[in-house]
């Protein structure tokens, strides 16, 4: 475990290398701060012994001004030390967060199928923010406190070694108490991070799925679950509070007892005529004990802050070093596809040993329109996922224009394949940005012309701010049909070589379906198009219809060929759906 923590700390420190000069300045200011802080009590001792007791007014004034100057230098050093340490920590956090987000973007869909969104949010936001505390609250503060303690002890022994020994006798007890506190807090912090992740996951899922929660009257049930998770979170923090409540009073008691011993011993020596111990020593040591014991007392808390950051970094680096689910990009740039697609004995499983696609072979001619139909779970949408390389096939080969899709860069491959899904995701942004996805190469004029071409322009202009209308999170301000039209326009302006409609008209009204059908007729011309649909009436004009069942292609042909097959799968499916619609 120690090796892992040490390893994580070293990895974090690698990110400090670009900020080497700032790192050095932080250390320098911590040294200045230690010297100036330790000098003030010594100057006070000199003022009392050399000028206050002898009543030397001129010398007294000089030392008061000198102490004021030293105080100002200490304040300036403190400012730059804290500012630079926090600035460094935030820049390192920024770099790690950017790298983590880019890494998450590179994962295959299989990763997101198994990972809770709330946990990813915790890693990307809260855990990474905790890493900044390694620098702002941990490492530099500990180094600064240790330097301050060393310099203070040097001044103390220089002034009066006897009183210094009295102070040192109490320090092992405080160090022992600090060590126990640190061990207890380590476990408490780990439990807190776990419960924070669980709480974030629960809240994120319930807020996202609030429609389902309310639709099925699960408010009370989910509330009880939340109370249980929240209680575990509260219990984890209660341990943290308990250990702090015990440690700090114990540390204060040890500090106060030490101060009492120093005053008693110094006073006894002065009254007995000891020439080594001066009255100024008492004033200086009263300040030094606080300056010496407070950092020692707080160093445990700072170690815990640092430890919390290292624990958080363990989680972050665990994600950053996860390479087995990273998509493997090709090297060939796909500038344009003719659109000939071929599946050659393709096998695929979402879960090991549970095949979803069972060795299918399929050829789609360039420029043709094919439809893939079948019951739920037949593998229709999986075909699309594999073509876009959202998932990697178990065996076989998929080619476009004779080239294995694994050889194309992911960016260029997906840019040439336009998809309209049944469940449209819109960002909390304007309609314009949801269409362009912030691609600067797509102009407003291009979007307006495309919208007019498919008859969507009037609908968009009827909204309060037209193309600049903010649709809010997940597009809640629009109906499902309107969201579908925006998604269709998004694909149209991207001008893909291959078009895929995955249940794109299954949840929209007749008017919207007519608009999309008209648009489909226009943009499928000259493009390879794949239409996945439950409603068979939408695919009768396809060049070829592929019928799937349980991961296999069971039939293929035109609508008229398939409808005339005796006891054919498609024929039975078509007529059963036709009868159901007639009855409805």
XYZ file of C-alpha atoms in Angstrom:
584
model
C 0.000 0.000 0.000
C 2.821 2.382 0.825
C 4.395 1.669 -2.550
C 1.147 2.537 -4.297
C 0.756 5.802 -2.369
C 4.396 6.693 -3.034
C 3.950 5.844 -6.697
C 0.846 8.051 -6.957
C 2.691 10.935 -5.312
C 5.554 10.599 -7.790
C 3.072 10.589 -10.687
C 1.460 13.775 -9.404
C 4.889 15.399 -9.044
C 5.586 14.653 -12.720
C 2.882 17.190 -13.563
C 4.805 19.837 -11.607
C 7.796 19.676 -13.972
C 6.453 22.307 -16.429
C 6.149 24.682 -13.450
C 9.649 24.111 -12.082
C 10.476 27.812 -11.624
C 7.258 28.468 -9.705
C 7.948 25.396 -7.576
C 11.375 26.796 -6.655
C 9.899 30.206 -5.762
C 7.399 28.534 -3.436
C 10.258 26.806 -1.609
C 12.256 30.049 -1.416
C 9.326 31.976 0.041
C 8.749 29.186 2.568
C 12.392 29.635 3.687
C 11.975 33.414 3.933
C 8.755 32.920 5.874
C 10.470 30.579 8.352
C 13.347 32.988 8.984
C 11.182 36.082 9.408
C 8.659 34.255 11.628
C 11.383 32.894 13.908
C 13.183 36.259 14.080
C 10.263 38.184 15.622
C 10.331 36.517 19.105
C 14.130 36.819 19.172
C 13.866 40.538 18.452
C 11.280 40.798 21.222
C 13.721 39.134 23.649
C 16.461 41.584 22.646
C 14.078 44.516 23.053
C 13.042 43.454 26.576
C 16.502 42.507 27.865
C 18.639 45.177 26.182
C 16.354 48.201 26.026
C 13.070 47.825 27.940
C 14.487 46.771 31.330
C 17.424 49.234 31.096
C 14.870 51.873 29.918
C 16.789 52.787 26.750
C 14.143 54.695 24.716
C 16.207 55.259 21.565
C 17.186 51.602 21.251
C 13.622 50.542 22.068
C 12.243 52.606 19.195
C 14.779 51.147 16.782
C 13.847 47.560 17.690
C 10.114 48.279 17.496
C 10.598 49.627 13.952
C 12.827 46.641 13.133
C 10.139 44.214 14.374
C 7.554 46.052 12.236
C 9.790 45.664 9.154
C 10.335 41.957 9.860
C 6.584 41.528 10.336
C 5.916 43.162 6.954
C 8.482 40.921 5.282
C 6.834 37.902 6.916
C 3.412 38.999 5.641
C 4.765 39.499 2.105
C 6.481 36.097 2.190
C 3.266 34.509 3.497
C 1.242 36.091 0.686
C 3.530 34.928 -2.129
C 3.997 31.508 -0.571
C 0.234 30.838 -0.295
C -0.573 32.449 -3.657
C 2.092 30.576 -5.627
C 1.375 27.248 -3.896
C -2.339 27.457 -4.693
C -1.673 28.702 -8.223
C 0.688 25.799 -8.838
C -1.840 23.312 -7.434
C -4.658 24.634 -9.648
C -2.490 24.559 -12.793
C -1.494 20.961 -12.082
C -5.150 20.077 -11.491
C -6.073 21.756 -14.790
C -3.494 19.662 -16.674
C -4.564 16.393 -15.040
C -8.267 17.118 -15.588
C -7.716 17.881 -19.288
C -5.738 14.674 -19.723
C -8.375 12.649 -17.855
C -11.251 14.080 -19.901
C -9.396 13.360 -23.146
C -8.699 9.826 -21.890
C -12.358 9.249 -21.003
C -13.299 10.402 -24.506
C -11.063 7.688 -25.928
C -12.826 4.807 -24.137
C -14.979 2.312 -25.966
C -18.701 2.237 -25.297
C -18.205 -0.942 -23.287
C -16.581 1.145 -20.570
C -19.578 3.484 -20.295
C -21.961 0.519 -20.240
C -20.380 -0.669 -16.991
C -19.314 2.584 -15.303
C -21.688 4.797 -13.308
C -21.790 8.386 -14.547
C -21.752 9.712 -10.972
C -18.436 7.983 -10.294
C -16.888 9.498 -13.411
C -18.101 12.936 -12.326
C -16.548 12.344 -8.888
C -13.214 11.361 -10.467
C -13.179 14.263 -12.941
C -14.330 16.998 -10.566
C -14.052 16.193 -6.855
C -11.122 13.742 -6.805
C -8.997 15.918 -9.066
C -9.811 18.988 -6.974
C -8.560 17.055 -3.945
C -5.225 16.576 -5.735
C -4.698 20.347 -5.629
C -4.643 20.086 -1.832
C -1.421 18.086 -2.078
C 0.210 21.403 -2.962
C -2.020 24.095 -1.454
C -2.805 22.396 1.874
C -0.339 19.517 2.071
C 3.188 19.317 0.718
C 4.227 22.973 0.767
C 2.504 23.687 4.074
C 4.237 20.698 5.656
C 7.614 21.746 4.229
C 7.033 25.314 5.409
C 6.020 24.170 8.906
C 9.007 21.827 9.208
C 11.396 24.574 8.090
C 9.794 26.964 10.557
C 10.161 24.433 13.380
C 13.814 23.784 12.538
C 14.655 27.504 12.428
C 12.710 28.148 15.644
C 14.550 25.343 17.445
C 17.819 26.850 16.227
C 16.896 30.240 17.691
C 15.678 28.621 20.920
C 18.900 26.667 21.530
C 20.952 29.737 20.658
C 19.004 31.766 23.226
C 18.668 29.263 26.105
C 19.453 25.571 25.787
C 17.996 24.724 29.204
C 14.531 26.066 28.397
C 14.765 24.416 24.964
C 15.266 20.994 26.567
C 12.142 21.558 28.697
C 10.186 22.219 25.498
C 11.692 19.215 23.703
C 10.672 16.848 26.513
C 7.013 17.399 25.648
C 7.405 17.025 21.877
C 7.602 13.175 21.691
C 4.205 12.968 23.387
C 2.684 15.361 20.843
C 4.368 13.529 17.945
C 2.959 10.211 19.232
C -0.550 11.666 19.520
C -0.193 13.132 16.021
C 0.814 9.760 14.577
C -2.187 7.977 16.084
C -4.467 10.740 14.789
C -2.979 10.464 11.304
C -3.596 6.693 11.114
C -7.197 7.048 12.276
C -7.903 9.863 9.851
C -6.490 7.909 6.916
C -9.208 5.271 7.168
C -11.839 7.933 7.811
C -10.864 9.876 4.675
C -10.956 6.759 2.478
C -14.455 5.986 3.723
C -15.542 9.598 3.086
C -14.351 9.468 -0.549
C -16.190 6.181 -1.128
C -19.425 7.537 0.313
C -19.119 10.801 -1.647
C -18.841 8.789 -4.884
C -21.876 6.672 -3.929
C -23.906 9.776 -3.072
C -22.978 11.514 -6.338
C -23.894 8.426 -8.352
C -27.268 8.036 -6.658
C -28.259 11.702 -7.013
C -27.106 11.943 -10.643
C -29.082 8.859 -11.680
C -32.260 9.870 -9.831
C -32.231 13.450 -11.098
C -31.632 12.246 -14.661
C -34.380 9.639 -14.331
C -36.825 11.818 -12.352
C -39.534 11.303 -14.967
C -39.470 7.542 -14.308
C -39.316 8.060 -10.534
C -42.460 10.179 -10.603
C -44.215 8.177 -13.293
C -44.043 5.006 -11.206
C -44.660 6.768 -7.889
C -41.281 5.814 -6.477
C -40.606 9.116 -4.683
C -40.974 7.611 -1.200
C -38.938 4.505 -2.058
C -36.102 6.544 -3.600
C -36.236 8.957 -0.662
C -35.724 6.065 1.766
C -32.783 4.809 -0.316
C -31.332 8.304 -0.330
C -31.671 8.540 3.446
C -29.748 5.285 3.812
C -26.916 6.403 1.519
C -26.882 9.853 3.087
C -26.627 8.284 6.547
C -23.560 6.291 5.481
C -22.065 9.515 4.140
C -22.879 11.257 7.415
C -21.415 8.399 9.476
C -18.169 8.590 7.498
C -17.849 12.300 8.284
C -18.785 11.726 11.936
C -15.641 9.615 12.352
C -13.633 12.476 10.901
C -15.257 14.926 13.332
C -14.744 12.591 16.304
C -11.016 12.165 15.701
C -10.570 15.943 15.296
C -12.585 16.553 18.477
C -10.255 14.258 20.449
C -6.905 15.206 18.950
C -6.937 18.996 19.035
C -7.920 19.335 22.733
C -5.187 16.796 23.598
C -2.656 18.778 21.543
C -3.748 22.047 23.168
C -3.408 20.495 26.620
C 0.154 19.309 25.904
C 1.034 22.771 24.536
C -0.433 24.547 27.583
C 1.324 22.221 30.023
C 4.627 22.812 28.230
C 4.088 26.568 28.385
C 3.382 26.288 32.118
C 6.544 24.268 32.671
C 8.649 26.825 30.773
C 7.209 29.770 32.747
C 7.705 27.929 36.055
C 11.264 26.849 35.228
C 12.305 30.227 33.764
C 10.679 32.163 36.637
C 12.337 29.913 39.222
C 15.750 30.438 37.616
C 15.308 34.227 37.389
C 14.230 34.490 41.039
C 17.263 32.433 42.030
C 19.608 34.785 40.207
C 20.382 32.567 37.170
C 22.221 34.851 34.738
C 21.636 32.562 31.752
C 17.869 32.899 31.854
C 16.695 36.458 31.143
C 13.171 37.941 31.428
C 13.121 38.373 27.658
C 13.519 34.618 27.287
C 10.119 34.086 28.892
C 8.423 36.466 26.444
C 10.214 34.889 23.477
C 9.502 31.321 24.586
C 5.812 32.031 25.121
C 5.686 32.996 21.429
C 8.023 30.200 20.316
C 6.010 27.451 22.018
C 2.880 28.505 20.135
C 4.825 28.790 16.873
C 6.484 25.418 17.457
C 3.521 23.395 18.703
C 0.815 24.799 16.422
C 2.548 23.600 13.217
C 3.259 20.252 14.871
C -0.382 19.996 15.896
C -1.643 21.036 12.465
C 0.902 19.000 10.561
C -1.234 15.896 11.160
C -4.213 17.644 9.601
C -2.056 18.747 6.679
C -0.707 15.231 6.280
C -4.305 14.063 6.094
C -5.150 16.708 3.497
C -2.147 15.537 1.529
C -3.108 11.899 2.075
C -6.643 12.650 0.922
C -5.188 14.152 -2.243
C -2.997 11.088 -2.788
C -5.967 8.748 -2.224
C -7.900 10.805 -4.784
C -4.936 10.607 -7.162
C -4.974 6.804 -6.820
C -8.517 6.813 -8.201
C -7.665 9.283 -10.967
C -4.507 7.470 -12.103
C -6.353 4.159 -11.986
C -8.647 5.631 -14.636
C -5.824 7.316 -16.556
C -3.854 4.068 -16.734
C -6.813 2.002 -17.900
C -5.681 1.150 -21.412
C -7.528 -2.072 -22.216
C -10.785 -0.227 -23.026
C -9.185 2.586 -25.024
C -10.188 2.646 -28.668
C -7.344 1.757 -31.008
C -7.236 4.422 -33.724
C -6.190 3.663 -37.273
C -3.842 5.737 -39.376
C -5.654 6.146 -42.700
C -7.779 9.279 -43.112
C -11.149 8.653 -44.741
C -11.755 11.771 -46.839
C -14.834 10.416 -48.624
C -16.536 7.037 -49.014
C -18.196 5.648 -52.105
C -20.160 3.660 -49.558
C -19.668 -0.042 -50.313
C -19.974 -1.817 -46.942
C -19.262 -5.466 -46.238
C -19.552 -7.595 -43.082
C -17.528 -10.830 -43.333
C -18.390 -13.546 -40.799
C -18.692 -11.000 -37.995
C -19.118 -12.226 -34.411
C -19.711 -9.931 -31.448
C -20.610 -10.170 -27.745
C -21.405 -7.403 -25.260
C -20.886 -9.978 -22.515
C -18.336 -12.750 -22.893
C -19.802 -16.043 -24.174
C -23.175 -14.403 -24.927
C -23.063 -13.693 -28.656
C -25.298 -10.953 -30.007
C -24.045 -11.130 -33.612
C -23.441 -14.690 -34.717
C -21.186 -14.758 -37.760
C -23.177 -12.600 -40.173
C -22.010 -11.791 -43.682
C -23.596 -8.879 -45.503
C -22.734 -6.725 -48.513
C -24.247 -3.275 -49.082
C -23.695 -1.712 -52.510
C -22.474 1.867 -52.763
C -25.332 4.360 -53.059
C -28.026 1.819 -52.182
C -30.629 2.081 -49.443
C -31.075 -0.951 -47.246
C -33.375 -1.529 -44.310
C -32.655 -3.762 -41.333
C -35.733 -5.082 -39.543
C -36.444 -7.610 -36.848
C -37.790 -7.977 -33.353
C -36.263 -6.231 -30.317
C -32.895 -7.747 -29.433
C -32.322 -9.152 -32.908
C -29.052 -7.203 -33.252
C -30.125 -4.374 -35.579
C -28.644 -1.461 -33.643
C -25.558 -3.518 -32.813
C -24.742 -3.582 -36.521
C -24.579 0.225 -36.456
C -22.468 0.265 -33.288
C -19.943 -2.053 -34.910
C -19.822 -0.065 -38.159
C -18.931 3.078 -36.194
C -16.465 1.156 -34.023
C -18.265 2.050 -30.815
C -17.528 -1.579 -29.971
C -14.833 -3.896 -31.340
C -15.886 -7.119 -33.037
C -14.858 -10.470 -31.573
C -13.911 -11.917 -34.950
C -14.500 -11.386 -38.636
C -14.035 -8.225 -40.657
C -15.932 -5.077 -41.601
C -14.825 -3.108 -44.658
C -15.859 0.135 -46.326
C -14.829 0.479 -49.972
C -12.695 -2.622 -49.465
C -10.682 -1.194 -46.547
C -10.901 -2.622 -43.039
C -12.550 0.006 -40.813
C -9.826 -0.593 -38.191
C -7.360 1.083 -40.552
C -9.242 4.403 -40.565
C -8.747 7.055 -37.944
C -11.789 7.109 -35.673
C -12.395 10.806 -36.271
C -12.448 10.522 -40.060
C -14.467 7.280 -40.012
C -17.227 8.710 -37.856
C -17.238 12.005 -39.733
C -18.238 10.126 -42.869
C -21.074 8.267 -41.141
C -24.119 10.303 -40.140
C -26.521 8.783 -37.595
C -29.951 9.842 -36.408
C -30.957 7.883 -33.312
C -34.375 7.294 -31.798
C -33.312 8.830 -28.479
C -31.909 12.240 -29.400
C -29.485 13.880 -26.989
C -29.315 17.671 -27.043
C -26.949 19.750 -24.943
C -28.048 22.686 -22.776
C -27.147 25.130 -25.529
C -28.630 26.956 -28.496
C -30.251 25.178 -31.416
C -27.463 26.491 -33.637
C -24.719 25.000 -31.447
C -26.618 21.731 -31.108
C -26.688 21.472 -34.885
C -23.055 22.440 -35.511
C -21.733 20.912 -32.262
C -19.481 24.004 -32.200
C -17.852 23.163 -35.522
C -16.662 26.569 -36.826
C -16.570 25.300 -40.412
C -20.383 25.099 -40.525
C -21.834 28.565 -41.090
C -25.223 29.881 -39.971
C -26.138 30.368 -43.620
C -25.446 26.696 -44.361
C -27.708 25.654 -41.490
C -30.518 27.982 -42.540
C -30.381 26.733 -46.126
C -30.423 23.111 -44.968
C -33.343 23.833 -42.616
C -35.299 25.425 -45.454
C -34.495 22.465 -47.685
C -36.175 19.991 -45.333
C -38.915 22.371 -44.136
C -37.627 22.912 -40.577
C -36.765 26.618 -40.841
C -40.273 27.878 -40.064
C -40.484 25.713 -36.928
C -37.137 27.023 -35.645
C -38.012 30.656 -36.367
C -41.270 30.247 -34.420
C -39.217 29.763 -31.236
C -38.503 32.873 -29.063
C -34.908 33.359 -30.215
C -34.915 31.281 -33.376
C -31.623 29.518 -33.953
C -30.249 31.056 -30.740
C -32.979 29.501 -28.592
C -31.523 27.567 -25.631
C -33.132 24.127 -25.462
C -31.952 23.530 -21.860
C -30.560 20.250 -20.525
C -31.247 17.270 -22.820
C -33.494 19.490 -24.954
C -36.411 19.474 -22.504
C -37.862 22.636 -24.058
C -38.616 20.751 -27.289
C -40.960 17.887 -28.075
C -39.560 14.507 -29.114
C -40.500 15.230 -32.727
C -38.772 18.615 -32.648
C -35.640 17.082 -31.117
C -35.671 14.489 -33.869
C -35.825 17.195 -36.535
C -32.855 19.007 -34.937
C -30.895 15.739 -34.929
C -31.771 15.186 -38.571
C -30.600 18.690 -39.459
C -27.384 18.047 -37.471
C -26.602 15.076 -39.715
C -27.632 16.859 -42.917
C -25.196 19.785 -42.456
C -22.322 17.394 -41.659
C -22.694 16.006 -45.223
C -21.743 12.352 -44.480
C -20.952 9.704 -47.089
C -23.098 7.112 -45.302
C -26.442 7.802 -43.645
C -27.965 5.745 -40.838
C -31.465 6.195 -39.453
C -31.865 4.105 -36.314
C -35.583 4.074 -35.430
C -35.532 7.762 -36.402
C -39.294 8.042 -37.004
C -40.595 5.742 -34.269
C -41.460 8.422 -31.703
C -42.598 11.421 -33.750
C -45.902 12.694 -35.082
C -47.161 12.266 -38.634
C -46.274 15.833 -39.675
C -42.688 15.519 -38.434
C -42.410 12.104 -40.064
C -43.443 13.595 -43.392
C -40.774 16.281 -43.048
C -38.133 13.690 -42.258
C -39.299 11.407 -45.048
C -38.979 14.262 -47.538
C -35.522 15.089 -46.175
C -34.548 11.425 -46.277
C -35.468 11.199 -49.945
C -33.204 14.169 -50.672
C -30.106 13.260 -48.707
C -30.137 9.515 -49.417
C -29.783 10.188 -53.129
C -26.289 9.113 -54.115
C -25.462 7.992 -50.558
C -25.339 4.573 -48.983
C -28.203 4.592 -46.484
C -29.113 2.147 -43.748
C -32.560 2.377 -42.173
C -33.384 0.492 -39.004
C -37.086 0.426 -38.231
C -39.826 -1.369 -36.328
C -42.505 0.256 -38.481
C -42.202 -1.719 -41.694
C -44.298 0.781 -43.663
C -41.256 3.122 -43.616
C -38.921 0.644 -45.355
C -41.000 -0.740 -48.229
C -39.109 1.374 -50.786
C -35.641 0.249 -49.684
C -33.441 -1.422 -52.338
C -32.938 -4.360 -50.002
C -34.433 -5.396 -46.681
C -32.335 -7.406 -44.239
C -34.358 -9.424 -41.716
C -32.565 -10.297 -38.490
C -33.474 -12.624 -35.657
C -31.347 -13.535 -32.637
C -28.132 -12.198 -34.163
C -28.549 -13.895 -37.535
C -29.699 -12.745 -40.964
C -32.717 -14.931 -41.682
C -33.958 -13.259 -44.877
C -32.831 -10.664 -47.429
C -34.489 -9.158 -50.474
C -36.789 -6.370 -51.654
C -40.149 -5.760 -50.009
C -41.964 -7.442 -52.880
C -39.652 -10.446 -52.896
C -40.021 -10.986 -49.172
C -43.749 -10.349 -49.016
C -44.348 -13.049 -51.621
C -42.405 -15.748 -49.792
C -44.660 -18.383 -48.373
C -44.428 -18.461 -44.564
C -41.587 -15.975 -44.662
C -40.407 -14.258 -41.455
C -40.783 -10.786 -42.980
C -44.202 -11.597 -44.425
C -45.515 -12.729 -41.034
C -43.959 -9.699 -39.321
C -45.395 -7.281 -41.900
C -48.923 -8.612 -41.869
C -49.055 -8.945 -38.085
C -48.005 -5.280 -37.819
C -50.419 -4.231 -40.581
C -53.325 -5.978 -38.871
C -52.393 -4.427 -35.519
C -52.366 -0.951 -37.098
C -55.709 -1.583 -38.796
C -57.260 -2.660 -35.505
C -55.821 0.414 -33.792
